[in-house]
Short mmCIF file of C-alpha atoms in Angstrom, two decimals:
data_model
loop_
_atom_site.label_atom_id
_atom_site.label_comp_id
_atom_site.label_asym_id
_atom_site.label_seq_id
_atom_site.Cartn_x
_atom_site.Cartn_y
_atom_site.Cartn_z
CA UNK A 107 -57.17 -31.90 157.47
CA UNK A 108 -54.30 -31.63 159.92
CA UNK A 109 -54.82 -34.88 162.09
CA UNK A 110 -51.80 -36.91 161.89
CA UNK A 111 -49.66 -35.11 159.55
CA UNK A 112 -46.08 -34.40 159.99
CA UNK A 113 -45.63 -30.77 159.64
CA UNK A 114 -42.99 -28.20 158.79
CA UNK A 115 -43.90 -24.46 159.86
CA UNK A 116 -42.17 -21.88 158.11
CA UNK A 117 -42.14 -18.79 160.33
CA UNK A 118 -42.18 -18.26 164.27
CA UNK A 119 -43.40 -14.77 164.96
CA UNK A 120 -46.68 -14.06 166.55
CA UNK A 121 -48.78 -15.60 163.80
CA UNK A 122 -46.49 -18.59 163.65
CA UNK A 123 -46.45 -19.54 167.27
CA UNK A 124 -50.17 -19.13 167.38
CA UNK A 125 -50.60 -21.32 164.14
CA UNK A 126 -48.31 -24.11 165.89
CA UNK A 127 -50.67 -24.23 168.93
CA UNK A 128 -53.79 -24.44 166.19
CA UNK A 129 -51.98 -27.14 164.42
CA UNK A 130 -51.32 -29.12 167.41
CA UNK A 131 -54.78 -28.76 168.56
CA UNK A 132 -55.88 -30.30 165.58
CA UNK A 133 -53.74 -33.17 165.54
CA UNK A 134 -50.90 -32.22 163.51
CA UNK A 135 -47.21 -33.24 164.70
CA UNK A 136 -44.99 -30.29 163.78
CA UNK A 137 -41.39 -31.66 163.50
CA UNK A 138 -39.49 -28.70 162.62
CA UNK A 139 -39.61 -25.23 162.32
CA UNK A 140 -37.77 -22.83 159.82
CA UNK A 141 -37.28 -18.93 160.76
CA UNK A 142 -34.50 -16.69 159.85
CA UNK A 143 -34.04 -15.64 163.42
CA UNK A 144 -33.36 -19.24 164.26
CA UNK A 145 -30.42 -18.42 166.41
CA UNK A 146 -32.08 -15.87 168.62
CA UNK A 147 -35.32 -18.01 169.38
CA UNK A 148 -35.01 -19.64 172.57
CA UNK A 149 -37.16 -22.20 174.28
CA UNK A 150 -38.41 -24.09 170.99
CA UNK A 151 -36.08 -26.59 170.22
CA UNK A 152 -37.70 -27.48 166.92
CA UNK A 153 -36.51 -24.08 165.42
CA UNK A 154 -34.13 -25.78 163.34
CA UNK A 155 -32.66 -23.33 160.92
CA UNK A 156 -33.41 -20.25 158.14
CA UNK A 157 -36.21 -20.49 155.83
CA UNK A 158 -33.20 -20.84 152.86
CA UNK A 159 -32.74 -24.40 154.43
CA UNK A 160 -35.92 -25.76 153.34
CA UNK A 161 -35.09 -28.27 150.80
CA UNK A 162 -32.55 -29.56 153.49
CA UNK A 163 -35.31 -29.85 155.99
CA UNK A 164 -37.66 -31.65 153.88
CA UNK A 165 -35.15 -34.17 152.91
CA UNK A 166 -34.11 -34.94 156.53
CA UNK A 167 -37.29 -34.93 158.39
CA UNK A 168 -39.80 -36.66 156.21
CA UNK A 169 -42.90 -34.35 156.75
CA UNK A 170 -45.69 -34.36 154.24
CA UNK A 171 -47.34 -31.01 155.00
CA UNK A 172 -45.54 -27.46 155.00
CA UNK A 173 -47.58 -24.71 156.39
CA UNK A 174 -46.58 -21.12 156.07
CA UNK A 175 -46.93 -19.11 159.28
CA UNK A 176 -45.52 -15.70 158.08
CA UNK A 177 -48.19 -13.35 157.18
CA UNK A 178 -45.54 -10.67 155.95
CA UNK A 179 -44.25 -12.74 153.23
CA UNK A 180 -44.20 -12.03 149.13
CA UNK A 181 -45.58 -13.93 146.42
CA UNK A 182 -41.82 -14.58 145.25
CA UNK A 183 -41.24 -16.61 148.35
CA UNK A 184 -44.41 -18.58 148.34
CA UNK A 185 -43.61 -19.44 144.95
CA UNK A 186 -40.29 -20.72 146.02
CA UNK A 187 -41.70 -22.68 148.80
CA UNK A 188 -44.38 -24.16 146.66
CA UNK A 189 -41.38 -24.94 143.96
CA UNK A 190 -39.26 -26.65 146.77
CA UNK A 191 -42.05 -28.58 148.33
CA UNK A 192 -43.21 -29.66 145.14
CA UNK A 193 -39.98 -31.62 144.56
CA UNK A 194 -41.15 -33.89 147.17
CA UNK A 195 -44.96 -33.95 146.18
CA UNK A 196 -45.76 -32.36 149.57
CA UNK A 197 -48.81 -29.96 149.78
CA UNK A 198 -48.38 -26.26 150.80
CA UNK A 199 -50.82 -24.20 152.98
CA UNK A 200 -50.36 -20.75 153.78
CA UNK A 201 -51.74 -18.12 156.41
CA UNK A 202 -53.75 -15.28 155.51
CA UNK A 203 -52.10 -11.90 154.89
CA UNK A 204 -51.76 -9.54 157.85
CA UNK A 205 -54.19 -7.09 156.61
CA UNK A 206 -56.79 -10.08 155.82
CA UNK A 207 -56.30 -11.17 159.54
CA UNK A 208 -57.19 -7.46 160.67
CA UNK A 209 -60.43 -7.84 158.83
CA UNK A 210 -61.61 -11.11 160.48
CA UNK A 211 -63.88 -11.16 163.61
CA UNK A 212 -62.59 -14.41 164.72
CA UNK A 213 -58.59 -14.13 165.17
CA UNK A 214 -58.25 -17.81 165.41
CA UNK A 215 -55.93 -17.90 162.38
CA UNK A 216 -56.75 -20.47 159.56
CA UNK A 217 -54.74 -21.69 156.73
CA UNK A 218 -55.47 -22.39 152.72
CA UNK A 219 -54.10 -23.73 149.74
CA UNK A 220 -51.89 -20.82 147.94
CA UNK A 221 -54.33 -19.16 145.38
CA UNK A 222 -53.15 -16.82 142.60
CA UNK A 223 -53.74 -13.83 144.68
CA UNK A 224 -51.00 -15.38 147.13
CA UNK A 225 -49.08 -16.13 144.13
CA UNK A 226 -49.05 -12.98 142.53
CA UNK A 227 -49.85 -10.24 144.54
CA UNK A 228 -48.43 -10.36 148.14
CA UNK A 229 -46.05 -7.84 148.93
CA UNK A 230 -43.36 -7.27 151.54
CA UNK A 231 -44.46 -3.84 152.81
CA UNK A 232 -44.92 -3.84 156.14
CA UNK A 233 -47.67 -1.77 158.09
CA UNK A 234 -47.55 -0.04 161.16
CA UNK A 235 -50.91 -0.83 163.13
CA UNK A 236 -49.92 0.72 166.10
CA UNK A 237 -49.51 4.32 164.28
CA UNK A 238 -52.79 3.58 162.39
CA UNK A 239 -54.63 2.84 165.42
CA UNK A 240 -53.31 6.06 167.11
CA UNK A 241 -54.62 8.25 164.27
CA UNK A 242 -58.16 6.70 163.75
CA UNK A 243 -58.76 5.64 167.64
CA UNK A 244 -61.79 7.83 168.65
CA UNK A 245 -62.26 9.58 165.42
CA UNK A 246 -65.02 9.64 163.01
CA UNK A 247 -64.08 8.18 159.65
CA UNK A 248 -66.39 8.68 156.39
CA UNK A 249 -65.38 6.25 153.56
CA UNK A 250 -66.91 7.17 150.03
CA UNK A 251 -67.23 4.06 147.64
CA UNK A 252 -67.58 2.09 151.08
CA UNK A 253 -69.22 -0.89 148.99
CA UNK A 254 -66.53 -1.48 146.44
CA UNK A 255 -63.60 -3.88 146.83
CA UNK A 256 -61.10 -1.18 148.46
CA UNK A 257 -63.80 0.64 150.41
CA UNK A 258 -65.20 -2.66 151.91
CA UNK A 259 -61.98 -4.11 153.14
CA UNK A 260 -61.18 -0.67 154.54
CA UNK A 261 -64.04 -0.23 156.49
CA UNK A 262 -63.73 -3.80 157.66
CA UNK A 263 -60.01 -2.96 158.97
CA UNK A 264 -61.51 0.17 160.33
CA UNK A 265 -64.14 -1.82 162.54
CA UNK A 266 -61.30 -3.32 164.16
CA UNK A 267 -59.73 -0.10 165.55
CA UNK A 268 -61.59 1.70 168.41
CA UNK A 269 -63.06 4.34 165.86
CA UNK A 270 -65.91 6.23 167.12
CA UNK A 271 -68.08 5.76 163.98
CA UNK A 272 -67.53 4.89 160.32
CA UNK A 273 -69.94 6.55 157.85
CA UNK A 274 -70.34 4.03 154.81
CA UNK A 275 -71.21 6.09 151.72
CA UNK A 276 -72.26 4.46 148.18
CA UNK A 277 -74.61 5.02 145.21
CA UNK A 278 -75.21 1.23 145.34
CA UNK A 279 -77.92 0.35 147.52
CA UNK A 280 -77.24 -3.05 147.49
CA UNK A 281 -73.78 -2.79 148.17
CA UNK A 282 -74.23 -0.47 151.20
CA UNK A 283 -76.72 -3.35 152.38
CA UNK A 284 -74.14 -5.99 152.19
CA UNK A 285 -71.47 -4.45 153.61
CA UNK A 286 -73.80 -3.28 156.69
CA UNK A 287 -74.84 -6.89 157.04
CA UNK A 288 -71.25 -8.22 156.48
CA UNK A 289 -69.68 -5.72 159.15
CA UNK A 290 -72.77 -5.87 162.05
CA UNK A 291 -75.02 -8.40 161.03
CA UNK A 292 -77.64 -5.71 160.98
CA UNK A 293 -79.13 -3.25 158.25
CA UNK A 294 -78.26 -0.15 160.22
CA UNK A 295 -76.64 0.83 163.60
CA UNK A 296 -74.98 4.10 164.88
CA UNK A 297 -71.47 3.19 164.68
CA UNK A 298 -71.98 2.30 160.98
CA UNK A 299 -74.41 4.86 159.64
CA UNK A 300 -75.37 4.34 155.62
CA UNK A 301 -75.51 7.05 153.26
CA UNK A 302 -77.06 6.42 149.92
CA UNK A 303 -75.43 9.02 147.93
CA UNK A 304 -74.05 9.76 144.61
CA UNK A 305 -70.41 11.83 144.73
CA UNK A 306 -71.65 13.47 141.31
CA UNK A 307 -74.17 15.34 143.34
CA UNK A 308 -72.81 18.29 145.37
CA UNK A 309 -75.80 18.60 147.41
CA UNK A 310 -76.08 15.11 148.39
CA UNK A 311 -72.30 14.81 149.25
CA UNK A 312 -72.86 18.07 151.24
CA UNK A 313 -75.52 16.78 153.36
CA UNK A 314 -74.34 13.67 154.30
CA UNK A 315 -70.74 14.84 155.26
CA UNK A 316 -72.45 17.93 157.26
CA UNK A 317 -74.67 15.42 159.31
CA UNK A 318 -71.83 12.79 159.93
CA UNK A 319 -69.09 15.60 160.54
CA UNK A 320 -66.17 13.29 159.86
CA UNK A 321 -62.70 13.86 161.42
CA UNK A 322 -61.05 11.71 158.46
CA UNK A 323 -62.54 11.06 154.81
CA UNK A 324 -61.33 8.42 152.81
CA UNK A 325 -62.35 8.83 149.12
CA UNK A 326 -62.36 5.79 147.38
CA UNK A 327 -65.43 6.15 145.27
CA UNK A 328 -64.50 6.18 141.50
CA UNK A 329 -65.00 4.52 138.16
CA UNK A 330 -62.16 2.61 137.21
CA UNK A 331 -62.65 0.32 134.07
CA UNK A 332 -60.24 1.54 131.31
CA UNK A 333 -62.56 0.39 128.18
CA UNK A 334 -65.77 1.89 129.71
CA UNK A 335 -64.17 5.28 130.52
CA UNK A 336 -62.62 5.41 127.11
CA UNK A 337 -65.70 5.12 125.54
CA UNK A 338 -67.46 7.22 127.97
CA UNK A 339 -65.10 9.81 128.93
CA UNK A 340 -67.86 12.64 130.29
CA UNK A 341 -68.32 9.66 133.14
CA UNK A 342 -64.73 10.10 133.90
CA UNK A 343 -64.99 13.70 134.18
CA UNK A 344 -68.44 13.62 136.22
CA UNK A 345 -67.53 10.90 138.61
CA UNK A 346 -63.67 10.93 138.98
CA UNK A 347 -63.24 14.73 138.79
CA UNK A 348 -66.36 16.42 139.70
CA UNK A 349 -67.19 13.66 142.35
CA UNK A 350 -63.58 14.32 143.87
CA UNK A 351 -64.24 17.76 143.78
CA UNK A 352 -67.19 17.49 145.59
CA UNK A 353 -66.25 15.41 148.25
CA UNK A 354 -63.00 17.72 148.94
CA UNK A 355 -65.58 20.93 149.01
CA UNK A 356 -67.48 19.13 151.67
CA UNK A 357 -64.43 18.01 153.61
CA UNK A 358 -62.91 21.23 153.80
CA UNK A 359 -66.41 23.09 154.69
CA UNK A 360 -66.67 20.40 157.88
CA UNK A 361 -62.87 20.96 158.47
CA UNK A 362 -62.15 17.46 158.17
CA UNK A 363 -58.36 17.13 159.53
CA UNK A 364 -57.27 14.17 157.07
CA UNK A 365 -58.32 13.34 153.65
CA UNK A 366 -56.94 10.70 151.38
CA UNK A 367 -57.98 10.35 147.98
CA UNK A 368 -57.35 6.99 146.51
CA UNK A 369 -55.57 7.07 143.07
CA UNK A 370 -54.01 4.69 140.78
CA UNK A 371 -50.70 3.86 139.00
CA UNK A 372 -52.35 4.96 135.77
CA UNK A 373 -52.20 8.48 137.14
CA UNK A 374 -48.51 8.22 136.48
CA UNK A 375 -48.78 7.15 132.85
CA UNK A 376 -51.91 9.48 132.10
CA UNK A 377 -52.99 7.78 129.18
CA UNK A 378 -56.40 7.69 128.55
CA UNK A 379 -59.67 8.99 130.54
CA UNK A 380 -58.92 7.01 133.69
CA UNK A 381 -55.42 8.07 134.09
CA UNK A 382 -56.05 11.80 133.35
CA UNK A 383 -59.16 11.90 135.69
CA UNK A 384 -57.45 10.11 138.39
CA UNK A 385 -54.34 12.78 138.08
CA UNK A 386 -56.57 15.67 138.09
CA UNK A 387 -57.85 14.24 141.31
CA UNK A 388 -54.43 14.22 142.82
CA UNK A 389 -53.72 17.74 141.56
CA UNK A 390 -57.18 18.88 143.33
CA UNK A 391 -56.31 17.17 146.58
CA UNK A 392 -52.85 18.99 146.61
CA UNK A 393 -54.45 22.13 145.46
CA UNK A 394 -56.44 22.35 148.92
CA UNK A 395 -53.25 23.41 150.64
CA UNK A 396 -53.80 21.36 153.78
CA UNK A 397 -51.18 19.12 155.03
CA UNK A 398 -53.53 16.36 155.92
CA UNK A 399 -55.02 16.16 152.37
CA UNK A 400 -53.08 13.71 150.63
CA UNK A 401 -53.25 11.02 147.68
CA UNK A 402 -52.14 7.35 147.67
CA UNK A 403 -51.18 5.56 144.34
CA UNK A 404 -50.92 1.87 143.82
CA UNK A 405 -51.14 -0.72 141.37
CA UNK A 406 -53.86 -3.07 140.20
CA UNK A 407 -55.80 -4.82 143.05
CA UNK A 408 -55.87 -8.45 142.14
CA UNK A 409 -59.16 -10.17 142.67
CA UNK A 410 -61.28 -6.93 143.07
CA UNK A 411 -64.58 -6.75 141.45
CA UNK A 412 -64.41 -6.45 137.45
CA UNK A 413 -60.24 -6.90 137.86
CA UNK A 414 -58.16 -8.78 135.26
CA UNK A 415 -58.35 -11.79 137.29
CA UNK A 416 -62.03 -11.82 137.51
CA UNK A 417 -62.32 -11.26 133.79
CA UNK A 418 -59.90 -14.32 133.03
CA UNK A 419 -61.72 -16.56 135.06
CA UNK A 420 -64.94 -15.66 133.55
CA UNK A 421 -63.56 -16.00 130.05
CA UNK A 422 -62.04 -19.43 130.77
CA UNK A 423 -65.16 -20.58 132.54
CA UNK A 424 -67.73 -19.68 129.79
CA UNK A 425 -65.87 -19.07 126.52
CA UNK A 426 -63.02 -21.58 127.22
CA UNK A 427 -60.43 -18.93 125.95
CA UNK A 428 -58.62 -15.95 127.47
CA UNK A 429 -57.77 -12.93 125.48
CA UNK A 430 -54.53 -11.16 126.65
CA UNK A 431 -53.84 -7.42 125.56
CA UNK A 432 -50.35 -7.61 124.17
CA UNK A 433 -47.80 -10.34 124.62
CA UNK A 434 -45.36 -8.61 126.77
CA UNK A 435 -47.93 -6.42 128.79
CA UNK A 436 -47.17 -6.23 132.58
CA UNK A 437 -49.04 -4.49 135.57
CA UNK A 438 -48.20 -4.09 139.21
CA UNK A 439 -50.52 -6.07 141.43
CA UNK A 440 -51.58 -5.84 145.37
CA UNK A 441 -53.96 -7.81 147.27
CA UNK A 442 -57.52 -6.14 148.44
CA UNK A 443 -56.19 -6.38 151.96
CA UNK A 444 -52.73 -4.55 151.29
CA UNK A 445 -54.52 -2.00 149.42
CA UNK A 446 -57.01 -1.00 152.15
CA UNK A 447 -54.21 -1.26 154.62
CA UNK A 448 -51.77 1.13 152.67
CA UNK A 449 -54.76 3.63 152.49
CA UNK A 450 -54.95 3.59 156.14
CA UNK A 451 -51.06 4.12 156.53
CA UNK A 452 -51.32 6.99 154.52
CA UNK A 453 -53.19 8.63 157.21
CA UNK A 454 -50.17 7.95 159.30
CA UNK A 455 -47.65 9.67 157.30
CA UNK A 456 -46.03 12.76 158.93
CA UNK A 457 -44.57 14.40 155.75
CA UNK A 458 -46.45 17.40 153.93
CA UNK A 459 -49.06 16.84 151.36
CA UNK A 460 -48.74 15.22 148.05
CA UNK A 461 -49.44 11.85 146.74
CA UNK A 462 -47.82 8.84 148.51
CA UNK A 463 -46.45 5.97 146.27
CA UNK A 464 -45.78 2.63 147.31
CA UNK A 465 -42.55 0.95 146.27
CA UNK A 466 -44.45 -2.33 144.83
CA UNK A 467 -42.66 -5.49 143.87
CA UNK A 468 -41.60 -6.52 140.19
CA UNK A 469 -44.37 -6.02 137.77
CA UNK A 470 -46.23 -9.09 136.50
CA UNK A 471 -46.66 -10.23 132.91
CA UNK A 472 -50.36 -10.66 132.01
CA UNK A 473 -49.58 -13.72 130.18
CA UNK A 474 -48.32 -15.49 133.56
CA UNK A 475 -51.62 -14.77 135.24
CA UNK A 476 -53.64 -16.11 132.51
CA UNK A 477 -51.85 -19.45 132.62
CA UNK A 478 -52.24 -19.57 136.26
CA UNK A 479 -56.02 -19.25 135.67
CA UNK A 480 -55.92 -22.01 133.12
CA UNK A 481 -53.99 -24.26 135.87
CA UNK A 482 -56.35 -23.09 138.50
CA UNK A 483 -59.51 -24.06 136.79
CA UNK A 484 -58.09 -27.24 135.40
CA UNK A 485 -59.34 -26.13 131.69
CA UNK A 486 -58.13 -26.39 128.33
CA UNK A 487 -58.64 -22.83 127.63
CA UNK A 488 -56.90 -21.12 124.63
CA UNK A 489 -54.69 -17.88 125.35
CA UNK A 490 -55.12 -15.70 122.55
CA UNK A 491 -53.23 -12.17 122.15
CA UNK A 492 -55.18 -9.11 120.86
CA UNK A 493 -54.08 -5.73 120.46
CA UNK A 494 -54.27 -2.98 123.39
CA UNK A 495 -57.42 -1.25 123.67
CA UNK A 496 -57.40 2.57 123.61
CA UNK A 497 -56.17 4.10 126.80
CA UNK A 498 -54.07 1.08 127.74
CA UNK A 499 -50.60 1.51 128.46
CA UNK A 500 -48.04 -1.77 127.64
CA UNK A 501 -46.31 -1.17 130.98
CA UNK A 502 -47.46 0.72 134.23
CA UNK A 503 -45.33 2.76 136.21
CA UNK A 504 -45.39 4.05 139.38
CA UNK A 505 -44.15 7.65 138.50
CA UNK A 506 -44.16 9.82 135.58
CA UNK A 507 -40.99 10.71 133.97
CA UNK A 508 -41.03 14.35 135.43
CA UNK A 509 -42.18 13.22 138.90
CA UNK A 510 -39.05 13.49 141.40
CA UNK A 511 -39.79 10.66 144.14
CA UNK A 512 -39.04 12.01 147.82
CA UNK A 513 -38.02 9.43 150.66
CA UNK A 514 -40.46 9.56 153.18
CA UNK A 515 -39.81 8.14 156.83
CA UNK A 516 -41.05 4.75 155.70
CA UNK A 517 -38.31 2.89 153.26
CA UNK A 518 -41.22 1.41 151.07
CA UNK A 519 -42.99 4.72 150.73
CA UNK A 520 -41.98 7.74 148.33
CA UNK A 521 -43.80 10.97 147.83
CA UNK A 522 -44.53 12.95 144.86
CA UNK A 523 -45.67 16.42 144.45
CA UNK A 524 -48.21 16.90 141.66
CA UNK A 525 -48.84 20.60 140.48
CA UNK A 526 -51.60 21.93 142.84
CA UNK A 527 -55.05 22.56 140.97
CA UNK A 528 -57.81 24.61 142.59
CA UNK A 529 -60.71 22.82 143.00
CA UNK A 530 -62.95 25.78 142.46
CA UNK A 531 -61.28 26.24 138.96
CA UNK A 532 -62.08 22.66 138.23
CA UNK A 533 -65.71 23.30 139.06
CA UNK A 534 -66.10 26.43 137.35
CA UNK A 535 -64.82 24.75 134.29
CA UNK A 536 -67.11 21.90 134.39
CA UNK A 537 -70.39 23.57 135.66
CA UNK A 538 -72.93 21.29 136.62
CA UNK A 539 -73.54 17.43 136.16
CA UNK A 540 -75.82 17.86 133.62
CA UNK A 541 -73.27 20.16 131.58
CA UNK A 542 -70.67 17.40 131.97
CA UNK A 543 -72.77 14.67 130.78
CA UNK A 544 -74.05 16.36 127.69
CA UNK A 545 -70.43 16.89 126.48
CA UNK A 546 -69.49 15.14 123.31
CA UNK A 547 -66.71 12.44 123.74
CA UNK A 548 -64.27 14.47 122.14
CA UNK A 549 -64.98 17.59 124.11
CA UNK A 550 -64.64 15.54 127.27
CA UNK A 551 -61.10 14.30 126.48
CA UNK A 552 -60.10 17.89 125.38
CA UNK A 553 -61.10 19.10 128.92
CA UNK A 554 -59.44 16.05 130.62
CA UNK A 555 -56.27 16.75 129.04
CA UNK A 556 -56.37 20.31 129.57
CA UNK A 557 -56.91 19.94 133.40
CA UNK A 558 -54.47 17.30 133.72
CA UNK A 559 -51.84 19.35 132.10
#
C-alpha cells in the first residue's frame, strides 16, 4: 500500500514520528512533513511548514499520498484535509484516535481510509493518560455493562493500565464471553473475572460487588434506545433507575472510593423516558453525598451497537432508503474510544461531586450523516424525512436551561450540580422489580416525571 508512494505526513508528534519510521520501513518516500510547531522542531529537515500550508505543499512537492499522523485531530480538520487533497485527487489515510491506540495490544501504528466516525465524531478533547494511570493503577475496577460498546472499550483501555483486576459485569452471557476472549484470549482469568448479573436484581448485584470488592465502580449498564423505552417506560424505571440504585447501594456498602455513572446528553433535555431515567440516575449519584461519586454526560456514540449510524447502514443496505426524523434534526457525536476515555478521565477530576459534561464540538445535522452513509455504501438509497418519534428532541443540548455550568481544572470540562435525590427514597417509591414491571405505561411515566423533578 505504501511502497514507492511519495508521501506527505501531517503531524510530527509522538505518533507522527513513529508513523514516519513505519512508512519508510514499508517502502514509502516521505517527502514533506507539516506540523504547527515547525519552527521548534530540530533535526528533521522535512518539517516544512504548518498544517495550514497543505495546499501549497501538495502543489509544490507532487506527492501521491497524504497520511495524517496526529491522533488528537478533529473531524473538521480531517474533512478539510480530505477536501484539500481531493483537489489534487490524492488519497488520504488517517491514524487511529489516541484512545483507540490505547486499546490495541500491538502498538505498531496503522492507518486507514477515513471512515464516517473520523469525519463526524473525532473531537479535540485531550485526555491526561498519566492522571488516569495514577488513579486506576493497582486498583480493582468493576465495570457494569461491560459487554456494551462503551463498557467494552473502557475495559480494553483499563487493561493497558496496571490495574490489579477488572470485574466484568453484564446480563448478556454472550457479550461477556466475547469480551473475555477479546481481552485475554481465554474464557476466564483472575485479572478479568466475569459476573453474569442483571443490575435490576439487588441480590445479584450485591453478591458480585461484595465478592469482587472494587475500589472503583464504572456503571455503564443501561437501556438506551428512545423508541423502545417510550413504548416500555417501566423498563426505564427498572434498569436505568432501580438498576442504578442497586449498583450505588452495593458500591457504598463495600465503600468503593470512586464511582462513575455513565449518563447522556438526553438527561439535559429530559424529554421522554430515556432522558428522565438517566437524569434520575445523576440525581441519585449526587445524592450519595460522596465526593468520589459523580456522573459523566456526553453525546451520541457514533458506531456503537444500535446507534443511528448502524441503523442508517442497515436501512440503506436492506431497504434502499434511509428515514431521517426531522429535516434539521441535530445531535452531538463522539467515537466509542473517546467516550470510554472520557469515562476514565472523569475519575481524575479533583472537583467535588456532580455531573461532568465535556464541551463537545458543534452538533451534526443528521441528514449529513445519512448522505455520508449513502456515499460510503455507494448505493442510490432515498433519504426520506419522517416526523420525530415521541420522546425525541429536535436538537440535543448538553446543559438544561436552569443548570449553571461550572468551570473545572480542565478547560474542555464543565460541572453541573443536579439536585441530590436519596437512593433510599427512590427504592422505597419503586418497591421490587416485580412491582415496577407491573406498572401501566402511564403510571411508569408519571413516576419518572415525579422522581426527575
